[in-house]
Coordinates of C-alpha atoms in Angstrom, one line a residue:
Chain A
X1 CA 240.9 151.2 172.6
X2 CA 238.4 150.9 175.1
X3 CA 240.1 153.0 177.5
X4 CA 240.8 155.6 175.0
X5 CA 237.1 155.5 174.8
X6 CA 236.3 156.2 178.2
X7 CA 238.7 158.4 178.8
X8 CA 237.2 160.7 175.5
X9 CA 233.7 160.4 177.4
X10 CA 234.9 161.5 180.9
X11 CA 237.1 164.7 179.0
X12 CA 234.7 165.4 176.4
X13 CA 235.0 169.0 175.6
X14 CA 232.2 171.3 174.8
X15 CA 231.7 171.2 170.8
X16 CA 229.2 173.7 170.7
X17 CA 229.2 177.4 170.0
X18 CA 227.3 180.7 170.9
X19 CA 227.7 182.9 167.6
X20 CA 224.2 184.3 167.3
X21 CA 221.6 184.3 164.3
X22 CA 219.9 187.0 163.1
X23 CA 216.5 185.2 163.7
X24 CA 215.9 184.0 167.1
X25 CA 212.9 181.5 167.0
X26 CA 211.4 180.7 170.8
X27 CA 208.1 179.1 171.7
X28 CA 205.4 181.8 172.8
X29 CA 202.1 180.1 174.7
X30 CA 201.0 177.0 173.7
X31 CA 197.5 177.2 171.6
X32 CA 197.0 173.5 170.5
X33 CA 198.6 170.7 170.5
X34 CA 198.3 167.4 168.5
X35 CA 197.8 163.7 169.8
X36 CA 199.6 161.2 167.2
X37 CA 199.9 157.4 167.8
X38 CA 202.9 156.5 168.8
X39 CA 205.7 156.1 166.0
X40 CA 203.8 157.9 163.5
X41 CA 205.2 161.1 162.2
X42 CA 204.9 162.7 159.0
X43 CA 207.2 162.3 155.9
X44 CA 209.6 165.4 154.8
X45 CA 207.3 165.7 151.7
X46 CA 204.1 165.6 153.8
X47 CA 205.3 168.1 156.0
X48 CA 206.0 170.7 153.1
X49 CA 202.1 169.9 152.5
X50 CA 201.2 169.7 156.3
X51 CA 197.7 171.5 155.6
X52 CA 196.2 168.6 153.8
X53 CA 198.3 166.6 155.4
X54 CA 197.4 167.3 158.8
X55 CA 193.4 167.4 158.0
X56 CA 193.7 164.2 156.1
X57 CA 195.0 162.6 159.4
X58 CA 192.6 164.2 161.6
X59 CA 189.7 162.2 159.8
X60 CA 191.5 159.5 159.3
X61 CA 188.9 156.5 159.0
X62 CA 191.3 153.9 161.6
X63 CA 190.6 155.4 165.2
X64 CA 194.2 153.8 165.5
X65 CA 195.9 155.9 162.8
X66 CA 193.7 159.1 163.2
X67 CA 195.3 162.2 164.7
X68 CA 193.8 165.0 167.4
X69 CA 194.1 168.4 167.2
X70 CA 193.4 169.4 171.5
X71 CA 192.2 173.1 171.6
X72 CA 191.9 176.2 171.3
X73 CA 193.7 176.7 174.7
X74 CA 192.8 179.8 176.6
X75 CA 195.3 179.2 179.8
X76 CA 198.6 177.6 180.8
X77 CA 199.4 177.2 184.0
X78 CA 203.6 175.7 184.3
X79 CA 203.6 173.4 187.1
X80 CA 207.0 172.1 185.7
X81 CA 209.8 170.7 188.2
X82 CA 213.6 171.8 188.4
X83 CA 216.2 170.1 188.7
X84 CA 216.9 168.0 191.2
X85 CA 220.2 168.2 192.9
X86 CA 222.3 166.8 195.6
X87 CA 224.5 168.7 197.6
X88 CA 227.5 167.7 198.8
X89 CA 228.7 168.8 202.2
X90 CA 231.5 171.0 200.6
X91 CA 228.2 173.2 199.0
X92 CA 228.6 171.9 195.9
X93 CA 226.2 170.1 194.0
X94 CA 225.3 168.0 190.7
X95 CA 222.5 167.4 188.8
X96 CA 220.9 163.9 189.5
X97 CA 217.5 164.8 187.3
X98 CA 216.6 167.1 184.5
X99 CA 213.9 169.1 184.6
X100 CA 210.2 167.7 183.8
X101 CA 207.6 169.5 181.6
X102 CA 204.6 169.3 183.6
X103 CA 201.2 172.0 181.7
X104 CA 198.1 172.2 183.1
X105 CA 196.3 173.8 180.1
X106 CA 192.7 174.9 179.9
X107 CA 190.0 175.0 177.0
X108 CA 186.7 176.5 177.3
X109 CA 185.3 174.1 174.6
X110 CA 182.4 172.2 177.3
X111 CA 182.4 169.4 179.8
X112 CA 181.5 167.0 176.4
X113 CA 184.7 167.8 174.9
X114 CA 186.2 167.2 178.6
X115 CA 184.4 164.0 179.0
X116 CA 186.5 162.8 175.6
X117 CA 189.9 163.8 177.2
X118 CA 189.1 161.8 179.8
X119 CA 189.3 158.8 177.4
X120 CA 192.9 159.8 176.6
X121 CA 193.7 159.3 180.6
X122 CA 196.2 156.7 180.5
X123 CA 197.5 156.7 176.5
X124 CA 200.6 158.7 177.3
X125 CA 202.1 155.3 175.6
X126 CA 199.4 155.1 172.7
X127 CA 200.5 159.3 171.5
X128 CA 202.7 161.5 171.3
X129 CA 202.3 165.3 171.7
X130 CA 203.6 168.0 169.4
X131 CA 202.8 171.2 170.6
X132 CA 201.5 174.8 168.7
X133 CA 201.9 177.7 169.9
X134 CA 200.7 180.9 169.6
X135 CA 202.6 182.2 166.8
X136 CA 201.6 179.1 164.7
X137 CA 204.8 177.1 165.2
X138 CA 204.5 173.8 166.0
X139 CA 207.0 172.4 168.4
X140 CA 208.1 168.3 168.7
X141 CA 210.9 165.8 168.1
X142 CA 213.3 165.6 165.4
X143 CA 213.1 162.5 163.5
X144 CA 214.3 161.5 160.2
X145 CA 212.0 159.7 157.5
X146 CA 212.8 156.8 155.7
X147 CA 214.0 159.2 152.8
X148 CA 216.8 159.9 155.2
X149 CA 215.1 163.6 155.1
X150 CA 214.6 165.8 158.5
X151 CA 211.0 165.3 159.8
X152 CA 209.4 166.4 163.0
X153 CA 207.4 163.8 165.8
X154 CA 205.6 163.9 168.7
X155 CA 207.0 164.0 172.1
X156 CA 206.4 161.5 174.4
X157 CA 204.6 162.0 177.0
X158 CA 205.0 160.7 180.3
X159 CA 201.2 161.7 181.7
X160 CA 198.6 163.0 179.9
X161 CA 195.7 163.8 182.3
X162 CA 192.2 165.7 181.6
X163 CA 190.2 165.9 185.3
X164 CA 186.8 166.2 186.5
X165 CA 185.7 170.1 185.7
X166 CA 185.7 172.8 188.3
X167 CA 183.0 173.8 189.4
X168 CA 181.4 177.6 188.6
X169 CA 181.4 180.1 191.3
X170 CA 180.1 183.6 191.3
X171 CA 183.1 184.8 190.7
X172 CA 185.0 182.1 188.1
X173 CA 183.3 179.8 185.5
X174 CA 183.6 176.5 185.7
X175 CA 186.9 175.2 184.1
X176 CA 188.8 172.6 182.2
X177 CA 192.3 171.4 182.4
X178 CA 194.1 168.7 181.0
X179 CA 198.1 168.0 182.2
X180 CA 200.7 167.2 179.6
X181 CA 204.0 166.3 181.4
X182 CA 207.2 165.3 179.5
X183 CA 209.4 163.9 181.7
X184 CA 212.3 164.3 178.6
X185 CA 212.5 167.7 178.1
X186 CA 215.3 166.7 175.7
X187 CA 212.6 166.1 173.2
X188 CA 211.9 169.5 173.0
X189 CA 214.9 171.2 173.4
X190 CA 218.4 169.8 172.4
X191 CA 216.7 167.0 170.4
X192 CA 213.1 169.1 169.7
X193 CA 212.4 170.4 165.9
X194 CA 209.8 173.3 165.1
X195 CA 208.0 174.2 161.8
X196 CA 206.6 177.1 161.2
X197 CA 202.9 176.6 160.0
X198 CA 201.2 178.3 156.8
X199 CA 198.1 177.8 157.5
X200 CA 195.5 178.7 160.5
X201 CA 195.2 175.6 162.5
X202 CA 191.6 176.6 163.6
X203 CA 190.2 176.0 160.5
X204 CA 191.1 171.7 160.9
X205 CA 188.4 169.6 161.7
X206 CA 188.3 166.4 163.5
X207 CA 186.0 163.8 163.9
X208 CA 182.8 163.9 165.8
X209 CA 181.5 161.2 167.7
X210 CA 177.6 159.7 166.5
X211 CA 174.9 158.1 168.8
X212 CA 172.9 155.8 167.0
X213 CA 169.9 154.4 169.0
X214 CA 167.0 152.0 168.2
X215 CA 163.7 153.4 168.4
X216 CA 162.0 150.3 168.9
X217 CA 159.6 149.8 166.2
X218 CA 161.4 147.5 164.3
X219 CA 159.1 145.2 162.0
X220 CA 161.2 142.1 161.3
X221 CA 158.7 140.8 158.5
X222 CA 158.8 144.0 156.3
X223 CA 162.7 144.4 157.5
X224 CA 161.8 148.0 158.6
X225 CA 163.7 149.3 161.4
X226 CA 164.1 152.8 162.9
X227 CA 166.9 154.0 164.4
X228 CA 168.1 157.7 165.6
X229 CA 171.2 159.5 165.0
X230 CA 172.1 162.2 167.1
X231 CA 175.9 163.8 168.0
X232 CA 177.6 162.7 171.3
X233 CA 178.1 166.4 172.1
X234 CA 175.9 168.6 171.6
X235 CA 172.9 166.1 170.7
X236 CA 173.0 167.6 167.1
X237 CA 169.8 165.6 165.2
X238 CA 170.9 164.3 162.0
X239 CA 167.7 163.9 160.4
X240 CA 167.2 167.7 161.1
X241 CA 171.2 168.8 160.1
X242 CA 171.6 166.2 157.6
X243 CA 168.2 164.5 157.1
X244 CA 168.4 164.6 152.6
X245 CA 172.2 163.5 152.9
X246 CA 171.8 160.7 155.4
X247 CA 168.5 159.7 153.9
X248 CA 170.7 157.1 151.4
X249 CA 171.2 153.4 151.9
X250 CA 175.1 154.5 151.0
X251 CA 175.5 156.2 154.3
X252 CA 174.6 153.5 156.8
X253 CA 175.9 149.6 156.7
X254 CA 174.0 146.6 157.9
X255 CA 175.6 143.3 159.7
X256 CA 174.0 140.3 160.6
X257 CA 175.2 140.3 164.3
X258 CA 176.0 136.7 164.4
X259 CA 177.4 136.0 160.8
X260 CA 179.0 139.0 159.9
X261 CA 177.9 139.4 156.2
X262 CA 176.1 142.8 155.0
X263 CA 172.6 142.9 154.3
X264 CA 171.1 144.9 151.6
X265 CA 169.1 148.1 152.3
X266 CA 166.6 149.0 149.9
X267 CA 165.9 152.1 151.1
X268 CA 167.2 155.0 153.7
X269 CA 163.6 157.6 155.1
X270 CA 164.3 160.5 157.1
X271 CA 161.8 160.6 159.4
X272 CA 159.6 163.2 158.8
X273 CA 158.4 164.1 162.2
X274 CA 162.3 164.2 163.1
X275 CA 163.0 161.8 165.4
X276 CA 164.8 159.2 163.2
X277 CA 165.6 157.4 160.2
X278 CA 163.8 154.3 159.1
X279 CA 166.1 151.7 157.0
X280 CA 164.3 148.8 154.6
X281 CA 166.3 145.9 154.3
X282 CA 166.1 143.4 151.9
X283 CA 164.4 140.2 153.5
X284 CA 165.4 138.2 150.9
X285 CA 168.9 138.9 151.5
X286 CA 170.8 135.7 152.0
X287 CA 172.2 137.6 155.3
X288 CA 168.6 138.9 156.8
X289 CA 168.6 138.2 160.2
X290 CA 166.5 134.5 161.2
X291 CA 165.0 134.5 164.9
X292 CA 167.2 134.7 167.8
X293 CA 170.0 136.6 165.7
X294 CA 170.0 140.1 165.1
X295 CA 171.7 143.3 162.8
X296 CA 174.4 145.4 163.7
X297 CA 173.3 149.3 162.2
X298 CA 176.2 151.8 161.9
X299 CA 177.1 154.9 159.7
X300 CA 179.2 153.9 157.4
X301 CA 182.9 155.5 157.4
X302 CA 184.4 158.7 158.4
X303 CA 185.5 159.3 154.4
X304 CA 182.2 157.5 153.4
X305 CA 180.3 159.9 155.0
X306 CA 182.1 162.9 153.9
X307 CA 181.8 162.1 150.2
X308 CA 178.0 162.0 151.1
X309 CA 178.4 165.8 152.3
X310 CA 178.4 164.8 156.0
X311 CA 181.7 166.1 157.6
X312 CA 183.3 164.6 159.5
X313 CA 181.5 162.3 161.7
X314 CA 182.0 158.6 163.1
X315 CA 179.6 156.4 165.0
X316 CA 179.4 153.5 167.4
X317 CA 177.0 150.7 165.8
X318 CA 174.3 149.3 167.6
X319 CA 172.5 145.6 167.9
X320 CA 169.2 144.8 167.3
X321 CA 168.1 141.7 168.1
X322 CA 165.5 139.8 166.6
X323 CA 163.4 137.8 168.8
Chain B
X1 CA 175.2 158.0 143.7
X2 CA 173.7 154.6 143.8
X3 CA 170.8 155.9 145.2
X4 CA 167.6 157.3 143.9
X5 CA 166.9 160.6 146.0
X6 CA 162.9 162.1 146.4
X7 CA 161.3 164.0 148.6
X8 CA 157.7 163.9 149.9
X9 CA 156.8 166.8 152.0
X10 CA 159.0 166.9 154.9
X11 CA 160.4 163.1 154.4
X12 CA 163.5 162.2 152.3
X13 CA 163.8 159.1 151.1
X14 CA 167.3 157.4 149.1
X15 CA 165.9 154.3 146.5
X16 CA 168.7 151.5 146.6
X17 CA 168.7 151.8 142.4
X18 CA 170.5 148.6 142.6
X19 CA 168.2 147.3 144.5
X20 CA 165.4 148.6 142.2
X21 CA 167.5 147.8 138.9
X22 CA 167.4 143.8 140.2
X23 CA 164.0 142.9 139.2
X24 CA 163.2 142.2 136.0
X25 CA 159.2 143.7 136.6
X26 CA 157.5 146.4 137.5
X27 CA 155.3 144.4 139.6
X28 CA 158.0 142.0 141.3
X29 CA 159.9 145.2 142.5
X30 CA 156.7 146.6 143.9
X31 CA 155.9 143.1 146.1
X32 CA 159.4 143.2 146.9
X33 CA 158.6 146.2 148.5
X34 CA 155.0 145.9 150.0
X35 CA 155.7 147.0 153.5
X36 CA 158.6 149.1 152.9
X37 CA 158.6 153.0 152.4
X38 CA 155.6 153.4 154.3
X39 CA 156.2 156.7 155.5
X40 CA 154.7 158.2 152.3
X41 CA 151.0 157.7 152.4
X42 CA 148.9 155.7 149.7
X43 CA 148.8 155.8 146.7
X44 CA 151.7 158.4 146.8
X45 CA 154.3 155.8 147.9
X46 CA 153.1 152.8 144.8
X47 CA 153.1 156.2 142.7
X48 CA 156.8 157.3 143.1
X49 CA 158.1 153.5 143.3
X50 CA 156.4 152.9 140.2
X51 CA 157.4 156.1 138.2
X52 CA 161.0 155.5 139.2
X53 CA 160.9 152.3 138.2
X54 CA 160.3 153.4 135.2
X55 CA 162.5 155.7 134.8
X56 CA 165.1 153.0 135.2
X57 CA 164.0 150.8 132.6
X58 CA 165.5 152.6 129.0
X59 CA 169.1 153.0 130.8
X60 CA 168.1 148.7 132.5
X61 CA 167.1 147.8 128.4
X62 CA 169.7 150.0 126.7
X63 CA 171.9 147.1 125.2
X64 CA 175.8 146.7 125.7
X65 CA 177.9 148.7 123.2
X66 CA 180.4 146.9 121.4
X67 CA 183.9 148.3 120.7

């Protein structure tokens, strides 16, 4: 039986055919492409509803969980590799690698937006990349769901690489790129699926990064503290975009930095003179801070946020100590 | 909406209401918040605090319906 095996794999015969549709489907330039944690793909029924689907995962509150939408891309340059071969000395050959996927792909969205790419140096094991191109198809692996129903994930990628910025010339402004190779092209051929999108990706939204910073002044015996808010690109001020939305003890969360537990805020001031926002906590809080600890400030949630009317944004807390 | 939302001038302020709702008096809630809010001048700031106070108080006294 085992021979009859190998013998089937070494005279397999071509199963396939070459009968041609009516509608040929191929992938026209790439315009976005999608960053999902590895594994993750959505469901048959989620895909029929990708729209919401898609933006729900974009904002997802877990950094772990959340999706990113990279674009839109204004250049491609194909630095992808043959296949290589080795020739015999008769002239013949045979392939001894497929070919690898290897994009540089540019954006004109800033040196910011570069700068967060960067992060992503290294994660080729953390995502997976579906691709969208032009003609609002989106191009990835075929999975199945745990309904058993056809689904589509991400490829994987075996470099994803955003450099340093070019620098502007007289002649050509300065540039970014950011390399995706797949070092399976399998993925996205024989083994790839595509869906055709109903929607226009460029109206998703994902998730802007918040500086919060401490602006010194805090007064430990009233349990006044002031603290700023300000995007990470871009330096939008939230007391002047959002100052009546954020100005709510329901849009920021207060730690004690050494037990953990939340302290009260009685009430959220957007500064009027723009620089900040001044948070009242509750000194009689069981939690208030005693000398030599201190309060972690942050905005509360991605979703928290938005039902506030603040879409979508996500902060890093910050310590202050108390002396 | 937990929170209690004025404005004074330029400067917007959100009132934890729970915050507000957890003392029984008038004046407890307004020691509890002596050095607080003090980005609205005097007497403005004792002014709102103690007018929404009191706004609070019929919906804080309104008893439990039964059934």
């Amino acid at each position: 039986m085992a021979d009859e095996a190998s013998l089937q794999l070494q005279c397999q015969l071509i199963r396939a055919n070459t009968g041609q549709n009516r509608c040929s489907v191929s992938p026209s330039v790439w315009k976005y492409y999608l960053l999902i944690p590895t594994g993750t793909y959505p469901t048959a029924a989620q895909l029929a509803t990708f729209n919401t689907y898609m933006q729900s995962m974009l904002i997802n509150d877990d950094p772990l969980l959340r999706w990113h939408l990279i674009g839109s891309l204004v250049g491609i340059e194909d630095n992808s590799e043959d296949q290589t071969l080795y020739n015999y000395q008769d002239g013949s050959s045979v392939v001894t690698r497929d070919e690898i996927y290897r994009w540089a792909l540019e954006h004109r969205n800033g040196k910011c937006y570069q700068d967060n790419l960067i992060d992503f140096n290294g994660s080729e094991g953390q995502y997976q990349v579906i691709m969208i191109d032009k003609s609002n198809v989106m191009w990835g692996a075929a999975a199945t769901d745990a309904s058993s129903l056809p689904t589509i994930a991400g490829a994987t990628m075996s470099r994803h690489y955003a450099g340093p910025f070019t620098v502007a010339t007289y002649s050509d402004p300065s540039r970014f790129m950011v390399t995706i190779e797949i070092s399976d092209v399998t993925q996205l051929n024989k083994y790839g699926r595509q869906a055709q999108l109903g929607f226009n990706v460029n109206t998703m939204k994902g998730v802007q990064s918040v500086v919060l910073d401490d602006l010194g002044s805090a007064n430990w015996t009233t349990g006044v503290l002031n603290v700023s808010a300000a995007t990470a690109c871009g330096g939008l001020n939230f007391v002047t975009e959002f100052g009546a939305l954020i100005a709510d003890t329901d849009a920021w969360v207060v730690t004690n930095s050494v037990t953990g537990g939340t302290i009260a805020i009685t009430t959220a001031t957007a500064l009027a003179n723009g620089s900040g926002f001044a948070l009242d906590l509750d000194q009689a809080d069981a939690n208030y801070p005693t000398s030599g600890q201190g309060v972690d400030i942050n905005l509360v949630s991605v979703s928290a946020l938005a039902t506030l009317g603040v879409k979508y944004y996500e902060a890093t807390s910050i310590t202050i100590e108390r002396p | 909406m937990k929170n209690i939302k004025i404005k004074y001038g330029k400067t917007h302020v959100g009132i934890n209401k729970e915050h507000m709702m957890s003392f029984k008096t008038e004046a407890e809630y307004l020691k509890a918040m002596e050095g607080k809010l003090t980005n609205i001048p005097e007497p403005k700031r004792t002014e709102i605090l103690k007018e929404e106070y009191g706004k609070l108080q019929p919906a804080k006294a309104e008893p439990a319906k039964k059934g």
